[in-house]
XYZ file of N, CA and C in Angstrom:
528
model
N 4.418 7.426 -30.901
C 3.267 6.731 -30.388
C 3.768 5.465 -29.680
N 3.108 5.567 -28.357
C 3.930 3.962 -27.821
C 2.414 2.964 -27.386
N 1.061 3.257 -27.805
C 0.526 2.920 -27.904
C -0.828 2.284 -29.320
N -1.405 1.193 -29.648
C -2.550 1.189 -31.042
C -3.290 0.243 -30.271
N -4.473 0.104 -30.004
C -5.262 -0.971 -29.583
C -6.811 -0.582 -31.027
N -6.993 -1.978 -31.190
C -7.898 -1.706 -31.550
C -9.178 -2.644 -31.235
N -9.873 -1.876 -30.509
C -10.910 -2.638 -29.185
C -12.456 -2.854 -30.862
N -12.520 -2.363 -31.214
C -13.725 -2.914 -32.450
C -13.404 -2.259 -33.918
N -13.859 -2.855 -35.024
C -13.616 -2.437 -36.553
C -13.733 -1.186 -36.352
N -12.786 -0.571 -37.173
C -12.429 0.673 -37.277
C -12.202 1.684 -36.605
N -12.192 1.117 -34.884
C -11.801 2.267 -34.001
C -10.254 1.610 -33.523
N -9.855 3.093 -33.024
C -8.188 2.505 -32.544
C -8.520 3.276 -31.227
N -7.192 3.153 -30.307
C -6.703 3.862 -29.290
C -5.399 4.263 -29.350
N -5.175 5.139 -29.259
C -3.482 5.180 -29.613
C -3.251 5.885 -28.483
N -1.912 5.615 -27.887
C -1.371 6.258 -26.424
C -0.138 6.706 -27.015
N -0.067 8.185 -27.149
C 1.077 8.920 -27.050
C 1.905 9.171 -26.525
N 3.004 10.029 -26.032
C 3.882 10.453 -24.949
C 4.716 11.514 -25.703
N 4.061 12.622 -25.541
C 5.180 13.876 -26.579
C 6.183 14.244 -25.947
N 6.843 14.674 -26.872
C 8.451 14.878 -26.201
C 8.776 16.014 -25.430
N 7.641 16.664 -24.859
C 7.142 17.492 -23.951
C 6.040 17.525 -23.263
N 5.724 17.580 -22.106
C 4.151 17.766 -21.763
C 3.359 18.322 -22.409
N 2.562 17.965 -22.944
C 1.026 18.252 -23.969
C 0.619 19.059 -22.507
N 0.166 20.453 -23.019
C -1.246 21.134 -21.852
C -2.083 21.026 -22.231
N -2.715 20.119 -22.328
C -4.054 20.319 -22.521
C -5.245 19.965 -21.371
N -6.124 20.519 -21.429
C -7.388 20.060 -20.686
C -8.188 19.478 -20.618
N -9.180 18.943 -19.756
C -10.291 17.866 -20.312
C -11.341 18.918 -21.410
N -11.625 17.872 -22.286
C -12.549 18.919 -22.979
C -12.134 19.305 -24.422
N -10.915 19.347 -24.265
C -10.435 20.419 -25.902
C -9.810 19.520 -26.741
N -9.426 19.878 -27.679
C -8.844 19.016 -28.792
C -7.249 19.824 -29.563
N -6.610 18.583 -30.045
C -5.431 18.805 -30.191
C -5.149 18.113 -32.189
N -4.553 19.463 -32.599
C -4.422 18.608 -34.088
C -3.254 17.790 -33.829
N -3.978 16.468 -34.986
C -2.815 15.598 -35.257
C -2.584 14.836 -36.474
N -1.361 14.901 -36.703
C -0.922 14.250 -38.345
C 0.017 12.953 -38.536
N 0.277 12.502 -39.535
C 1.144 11.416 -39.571
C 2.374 11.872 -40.246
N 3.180 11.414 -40.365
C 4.248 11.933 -41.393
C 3.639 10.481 -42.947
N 2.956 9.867 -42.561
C 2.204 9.145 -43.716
C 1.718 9.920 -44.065
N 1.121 11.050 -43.932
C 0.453 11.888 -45.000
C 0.771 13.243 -44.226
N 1.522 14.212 -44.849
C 2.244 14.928 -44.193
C 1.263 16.714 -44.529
N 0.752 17.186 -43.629
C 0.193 18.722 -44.398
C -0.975 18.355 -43.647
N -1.709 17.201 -43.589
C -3.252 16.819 -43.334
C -3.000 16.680 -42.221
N -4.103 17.180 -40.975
C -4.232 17.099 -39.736
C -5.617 17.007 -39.309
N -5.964 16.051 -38.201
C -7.461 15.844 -38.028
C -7.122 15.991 -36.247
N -8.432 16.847 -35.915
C -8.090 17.374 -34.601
C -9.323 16.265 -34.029
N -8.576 15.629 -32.698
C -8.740 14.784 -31.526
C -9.112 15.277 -30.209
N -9.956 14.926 -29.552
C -9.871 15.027 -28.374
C -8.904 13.986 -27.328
N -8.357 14.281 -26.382
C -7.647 13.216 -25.743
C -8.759 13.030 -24.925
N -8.450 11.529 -24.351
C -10.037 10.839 -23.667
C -9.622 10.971 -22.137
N -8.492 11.618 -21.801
C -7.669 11.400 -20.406
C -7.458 13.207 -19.855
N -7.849 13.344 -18.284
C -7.058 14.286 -17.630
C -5.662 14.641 -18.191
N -4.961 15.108 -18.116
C -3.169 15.500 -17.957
C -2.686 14.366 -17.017
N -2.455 13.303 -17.772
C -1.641 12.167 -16.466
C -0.258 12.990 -16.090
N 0.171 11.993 -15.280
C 1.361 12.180 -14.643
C 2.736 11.519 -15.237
N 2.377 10.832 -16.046
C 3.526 9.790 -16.722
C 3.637 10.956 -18.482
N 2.819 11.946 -17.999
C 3.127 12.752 -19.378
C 2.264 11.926 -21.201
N 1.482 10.351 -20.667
C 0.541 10.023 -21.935
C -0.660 10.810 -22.253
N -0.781 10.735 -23.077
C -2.080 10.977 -23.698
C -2.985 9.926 -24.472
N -4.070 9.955 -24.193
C -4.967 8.679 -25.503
C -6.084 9.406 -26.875
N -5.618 8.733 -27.040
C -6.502 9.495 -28.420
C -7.576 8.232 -28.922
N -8.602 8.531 -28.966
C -9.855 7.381 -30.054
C -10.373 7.943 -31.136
N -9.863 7.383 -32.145
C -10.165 7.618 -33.601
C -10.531 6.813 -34.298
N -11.995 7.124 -35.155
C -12.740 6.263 -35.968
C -12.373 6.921 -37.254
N -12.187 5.470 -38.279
C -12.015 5.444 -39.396
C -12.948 6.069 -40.277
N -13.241 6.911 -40.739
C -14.310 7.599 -41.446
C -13.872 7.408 -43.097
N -15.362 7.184 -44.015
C -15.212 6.777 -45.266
C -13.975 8.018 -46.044
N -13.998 9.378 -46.056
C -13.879 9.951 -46.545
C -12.070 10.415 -45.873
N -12.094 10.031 -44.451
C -10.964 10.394 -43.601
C -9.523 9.683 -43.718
N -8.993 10.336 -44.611
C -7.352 9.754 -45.184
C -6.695 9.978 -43.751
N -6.907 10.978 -43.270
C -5.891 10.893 -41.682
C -6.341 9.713 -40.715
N -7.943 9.845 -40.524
C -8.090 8.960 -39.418
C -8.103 7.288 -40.274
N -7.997 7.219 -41.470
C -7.792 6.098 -41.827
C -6.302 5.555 -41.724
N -5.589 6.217 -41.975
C -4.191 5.627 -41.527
C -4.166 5.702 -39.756
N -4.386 6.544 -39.159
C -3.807 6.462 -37.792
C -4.642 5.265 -37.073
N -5.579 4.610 -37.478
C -6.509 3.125 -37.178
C -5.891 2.368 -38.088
N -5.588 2.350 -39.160
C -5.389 0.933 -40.144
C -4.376 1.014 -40.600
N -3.102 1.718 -40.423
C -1.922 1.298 -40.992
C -0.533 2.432 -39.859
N -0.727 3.299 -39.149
C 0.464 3.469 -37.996
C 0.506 2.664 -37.290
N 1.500 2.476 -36.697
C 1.847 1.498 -35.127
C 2.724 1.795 -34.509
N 2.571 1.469 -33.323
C 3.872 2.044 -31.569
C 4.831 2.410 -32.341
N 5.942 3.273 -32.096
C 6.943 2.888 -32.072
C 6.977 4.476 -33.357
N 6.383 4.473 -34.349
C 6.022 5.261 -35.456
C 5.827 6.790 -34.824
N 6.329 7.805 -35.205
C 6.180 9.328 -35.020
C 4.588 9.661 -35.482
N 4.261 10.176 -34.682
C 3.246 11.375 -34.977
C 3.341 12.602 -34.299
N 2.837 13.718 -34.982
C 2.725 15.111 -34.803
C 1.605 15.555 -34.220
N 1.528 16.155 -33.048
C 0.664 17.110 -32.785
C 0.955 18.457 -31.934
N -0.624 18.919 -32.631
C -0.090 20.662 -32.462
C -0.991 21.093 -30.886
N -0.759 22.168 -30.914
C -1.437 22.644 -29.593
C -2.790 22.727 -29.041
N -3.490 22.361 -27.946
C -4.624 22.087 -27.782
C -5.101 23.375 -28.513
N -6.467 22.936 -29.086
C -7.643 24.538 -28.711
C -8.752 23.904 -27.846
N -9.331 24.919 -27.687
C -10.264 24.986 -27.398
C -11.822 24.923 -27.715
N -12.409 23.827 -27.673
C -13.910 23.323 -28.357
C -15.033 24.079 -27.874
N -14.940 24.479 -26.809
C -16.117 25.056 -25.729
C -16.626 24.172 -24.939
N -16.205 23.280 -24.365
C -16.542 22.022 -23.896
C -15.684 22.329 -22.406
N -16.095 22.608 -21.345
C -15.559 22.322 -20.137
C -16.450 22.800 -18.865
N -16.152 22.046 -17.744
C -16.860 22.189 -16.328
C -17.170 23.206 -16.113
N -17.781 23.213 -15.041
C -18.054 24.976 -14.418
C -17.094 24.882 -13.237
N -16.451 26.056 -13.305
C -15.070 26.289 -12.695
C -15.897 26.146 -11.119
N -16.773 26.132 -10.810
C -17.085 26.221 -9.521
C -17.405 24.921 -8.745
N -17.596 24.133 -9.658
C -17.645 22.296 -9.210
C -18.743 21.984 -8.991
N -19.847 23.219 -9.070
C -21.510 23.018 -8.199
C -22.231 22.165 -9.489
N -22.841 21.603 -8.864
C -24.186 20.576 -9.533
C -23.516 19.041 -9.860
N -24.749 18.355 -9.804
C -23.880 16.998 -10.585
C -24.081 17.280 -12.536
N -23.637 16.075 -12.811
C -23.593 16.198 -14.159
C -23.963 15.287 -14.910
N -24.691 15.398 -16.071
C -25.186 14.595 -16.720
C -24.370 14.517 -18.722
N -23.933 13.631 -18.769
C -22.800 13.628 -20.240
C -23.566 12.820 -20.682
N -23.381 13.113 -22.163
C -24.339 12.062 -23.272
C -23.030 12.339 -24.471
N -22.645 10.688 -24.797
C -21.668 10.424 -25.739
C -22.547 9.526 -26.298
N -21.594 9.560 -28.152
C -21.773 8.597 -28.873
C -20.556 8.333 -29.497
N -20.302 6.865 -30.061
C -19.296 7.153 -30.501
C -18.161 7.062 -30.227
N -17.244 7.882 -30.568
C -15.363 8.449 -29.915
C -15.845 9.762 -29.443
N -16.960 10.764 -29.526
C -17.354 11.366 -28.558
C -17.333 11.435 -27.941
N -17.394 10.199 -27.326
C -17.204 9.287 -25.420
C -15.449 10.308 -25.409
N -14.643 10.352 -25.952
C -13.584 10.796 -25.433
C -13.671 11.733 -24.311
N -14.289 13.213 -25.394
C -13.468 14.016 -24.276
C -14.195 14.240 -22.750
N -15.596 13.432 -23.261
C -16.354 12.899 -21.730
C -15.844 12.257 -20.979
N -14.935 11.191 -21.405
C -14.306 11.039 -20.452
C -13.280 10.925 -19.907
N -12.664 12.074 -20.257
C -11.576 12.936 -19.867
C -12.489 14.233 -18.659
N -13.731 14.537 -19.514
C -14.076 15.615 -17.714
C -14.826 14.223 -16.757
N -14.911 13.056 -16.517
C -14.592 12.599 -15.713
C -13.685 12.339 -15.024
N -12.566 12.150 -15.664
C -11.565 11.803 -15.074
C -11.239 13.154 -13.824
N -11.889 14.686 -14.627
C -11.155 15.594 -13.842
C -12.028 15.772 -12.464
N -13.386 15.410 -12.894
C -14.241 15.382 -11.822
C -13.681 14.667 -10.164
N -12.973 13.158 -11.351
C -12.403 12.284 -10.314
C -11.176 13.198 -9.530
N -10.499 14.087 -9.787
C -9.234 14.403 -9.247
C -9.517 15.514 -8.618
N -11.229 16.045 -8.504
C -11.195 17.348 -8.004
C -11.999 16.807 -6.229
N -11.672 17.513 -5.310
C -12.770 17.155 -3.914
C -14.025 17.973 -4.477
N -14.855 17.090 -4.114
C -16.504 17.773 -3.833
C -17.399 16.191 -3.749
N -18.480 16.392 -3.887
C -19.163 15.277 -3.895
C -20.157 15.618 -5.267
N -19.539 15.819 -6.399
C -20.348 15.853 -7.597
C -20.739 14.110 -8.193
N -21.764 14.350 -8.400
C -22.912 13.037 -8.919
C -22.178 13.243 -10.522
N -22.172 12.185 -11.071
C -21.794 12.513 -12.956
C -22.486 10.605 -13.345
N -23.221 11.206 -14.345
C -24.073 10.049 -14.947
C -23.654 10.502 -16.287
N -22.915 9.358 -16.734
C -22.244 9.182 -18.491
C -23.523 8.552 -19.114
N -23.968 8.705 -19.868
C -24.520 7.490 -20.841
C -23.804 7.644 -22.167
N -23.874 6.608 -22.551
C -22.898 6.399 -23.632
C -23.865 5.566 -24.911
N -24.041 6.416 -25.645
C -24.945 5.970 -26.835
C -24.116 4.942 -28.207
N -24.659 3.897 -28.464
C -24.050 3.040 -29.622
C -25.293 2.260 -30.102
N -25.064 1.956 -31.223
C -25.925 1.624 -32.101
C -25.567 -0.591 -32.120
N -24.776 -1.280 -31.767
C -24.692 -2.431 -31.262
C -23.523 -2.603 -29.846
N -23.624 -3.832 -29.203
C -22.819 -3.720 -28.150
C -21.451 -3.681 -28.434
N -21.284 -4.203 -29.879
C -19.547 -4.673 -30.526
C -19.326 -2.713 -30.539
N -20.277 -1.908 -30.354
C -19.840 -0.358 -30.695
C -19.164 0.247 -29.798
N -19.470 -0.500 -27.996
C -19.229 0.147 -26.565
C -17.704 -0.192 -27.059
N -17.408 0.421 -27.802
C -15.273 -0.162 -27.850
C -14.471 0.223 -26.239
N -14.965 1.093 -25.441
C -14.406 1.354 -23.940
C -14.611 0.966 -22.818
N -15.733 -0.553 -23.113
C -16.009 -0.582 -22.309
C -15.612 -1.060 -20.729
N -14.267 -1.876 -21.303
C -13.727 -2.226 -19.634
C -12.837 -0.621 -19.407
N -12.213 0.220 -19.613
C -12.068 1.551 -19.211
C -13.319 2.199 -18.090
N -14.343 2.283 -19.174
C -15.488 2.778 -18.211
C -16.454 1.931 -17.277
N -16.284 0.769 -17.398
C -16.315 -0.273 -15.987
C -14.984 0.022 -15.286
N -13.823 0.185 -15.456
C -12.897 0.397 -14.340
C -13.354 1.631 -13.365
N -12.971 2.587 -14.460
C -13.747 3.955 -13.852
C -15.145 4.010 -12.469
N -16.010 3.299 -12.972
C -17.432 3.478 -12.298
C -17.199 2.408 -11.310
N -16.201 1.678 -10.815
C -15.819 0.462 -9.989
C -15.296 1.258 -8.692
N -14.691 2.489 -9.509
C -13.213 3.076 -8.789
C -14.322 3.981 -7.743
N -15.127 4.649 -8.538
C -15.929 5.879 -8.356
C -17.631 5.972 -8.025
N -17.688 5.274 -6.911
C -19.345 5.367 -6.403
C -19.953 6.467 -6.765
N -19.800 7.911 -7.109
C -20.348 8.947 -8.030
C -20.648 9.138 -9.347
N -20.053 7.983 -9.911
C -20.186 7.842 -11.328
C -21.253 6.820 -11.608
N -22.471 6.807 -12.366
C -23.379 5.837 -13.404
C -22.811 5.936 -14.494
N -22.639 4.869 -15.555
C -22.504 4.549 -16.529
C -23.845 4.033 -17.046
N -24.432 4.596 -18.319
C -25.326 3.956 -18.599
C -25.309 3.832 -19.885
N -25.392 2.352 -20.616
C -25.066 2.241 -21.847
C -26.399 2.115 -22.180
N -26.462 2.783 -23.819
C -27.888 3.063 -24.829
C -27.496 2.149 -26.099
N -28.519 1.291 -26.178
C -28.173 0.690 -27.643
C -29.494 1.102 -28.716
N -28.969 1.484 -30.061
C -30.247 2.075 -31.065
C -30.618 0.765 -31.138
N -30.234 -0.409 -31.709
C -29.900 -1.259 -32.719
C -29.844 -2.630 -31.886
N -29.516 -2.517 -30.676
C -29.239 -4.364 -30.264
C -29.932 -5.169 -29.793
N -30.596 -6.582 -30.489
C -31.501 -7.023 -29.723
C -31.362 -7.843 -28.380
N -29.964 -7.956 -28.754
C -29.534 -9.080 -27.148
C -29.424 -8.099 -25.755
N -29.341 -6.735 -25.879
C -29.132 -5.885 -25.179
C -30.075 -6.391 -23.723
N -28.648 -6.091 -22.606
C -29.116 -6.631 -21.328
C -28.651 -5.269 -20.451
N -29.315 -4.964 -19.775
C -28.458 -3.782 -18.404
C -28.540 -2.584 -19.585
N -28.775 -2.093 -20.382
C -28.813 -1.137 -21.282
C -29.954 -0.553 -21.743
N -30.088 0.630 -22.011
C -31.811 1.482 -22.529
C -31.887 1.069 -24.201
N -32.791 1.729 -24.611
C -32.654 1.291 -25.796
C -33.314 2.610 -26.039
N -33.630 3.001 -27.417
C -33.732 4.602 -27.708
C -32.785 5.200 -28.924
């Protein structure tokens, strides 16, 4: 792992680089373990296309019950080995034909592998429309949010629209 950010309580980012190109696609998920707890594997979506520098990102929330995703947020760091196995497949991907715009609804680290099929949207020609909204329950929850302000800066086809359940200061955001 040559990456750990941790943008709000209990979520991380971790940026990988396997010692081979990862295939994976936008959309699917890849198991992954620590050698901190060795046998246990909790499958991830990566939040990124197939870069070119061969990283991957992973966002993982600490869950009460989750011994994996509790160490890989609150106690791995850079530099530290982790394992992962081969993508599968979630059922989660574009229509091979590029037609229509698109409408994604995340919550969460959900937001991942959404936006990872942005990213692919971004790398494909057409003129597809894609409106993210991204559901959280306070603003300290949007943990991506300068990522997906970079993104929608880059990309006049892209809306971002953030949903708060819960926030009363909420400005530029739906509520719902």
């Amino acid at each position: 792992m040559i990456g750990h950010e941790r943008p709000s309580p209990g979520i991380a980012i971790l940026t990988v680089r396997h010692w081979r190109r990862l295939p994976h696609q936008p959309g699917q998920a890849v198991p992954v373990c620590t050698p901190r707890l060795p046998g246990r594997w909790r499958w991830l979506s990566p939040a990124d296309a197939p870069r070119a520098d061969g990283t991957v990102e992973l966002h993982v929330r600490a869950v009460p019950a989750g011994a994996v995703s509790h160490r890989l947020v609150h106690e791995v760091r850079p530099g530290e080995l982790i394992w992962l196995g081969p993508p599968g497949n979630t059922g989660l991907r574009l229509d091979p034909t590029g037609a229509g715009d698109l409408l994604l609804v995340a919550g969460g680290t959900g937001l991942a592998p959404l936006r990872a099929l942005v990213e692919q949207v971004a790398a494909a020609p057409g003129g597809r429309r894609v409106t993210l909204v991204v559901g959280v329950r306070a603003f300290v929850d949007l943990y991506d949010a300068i990522a997906l302000d970079k993104l929608q800066c880059r990309h006049d086809w892209l809306t971002i629209v953030p949903a708060f359940s819960d926030e009363p200061l909420r400005r530029g955001g739906r509520a719902g």
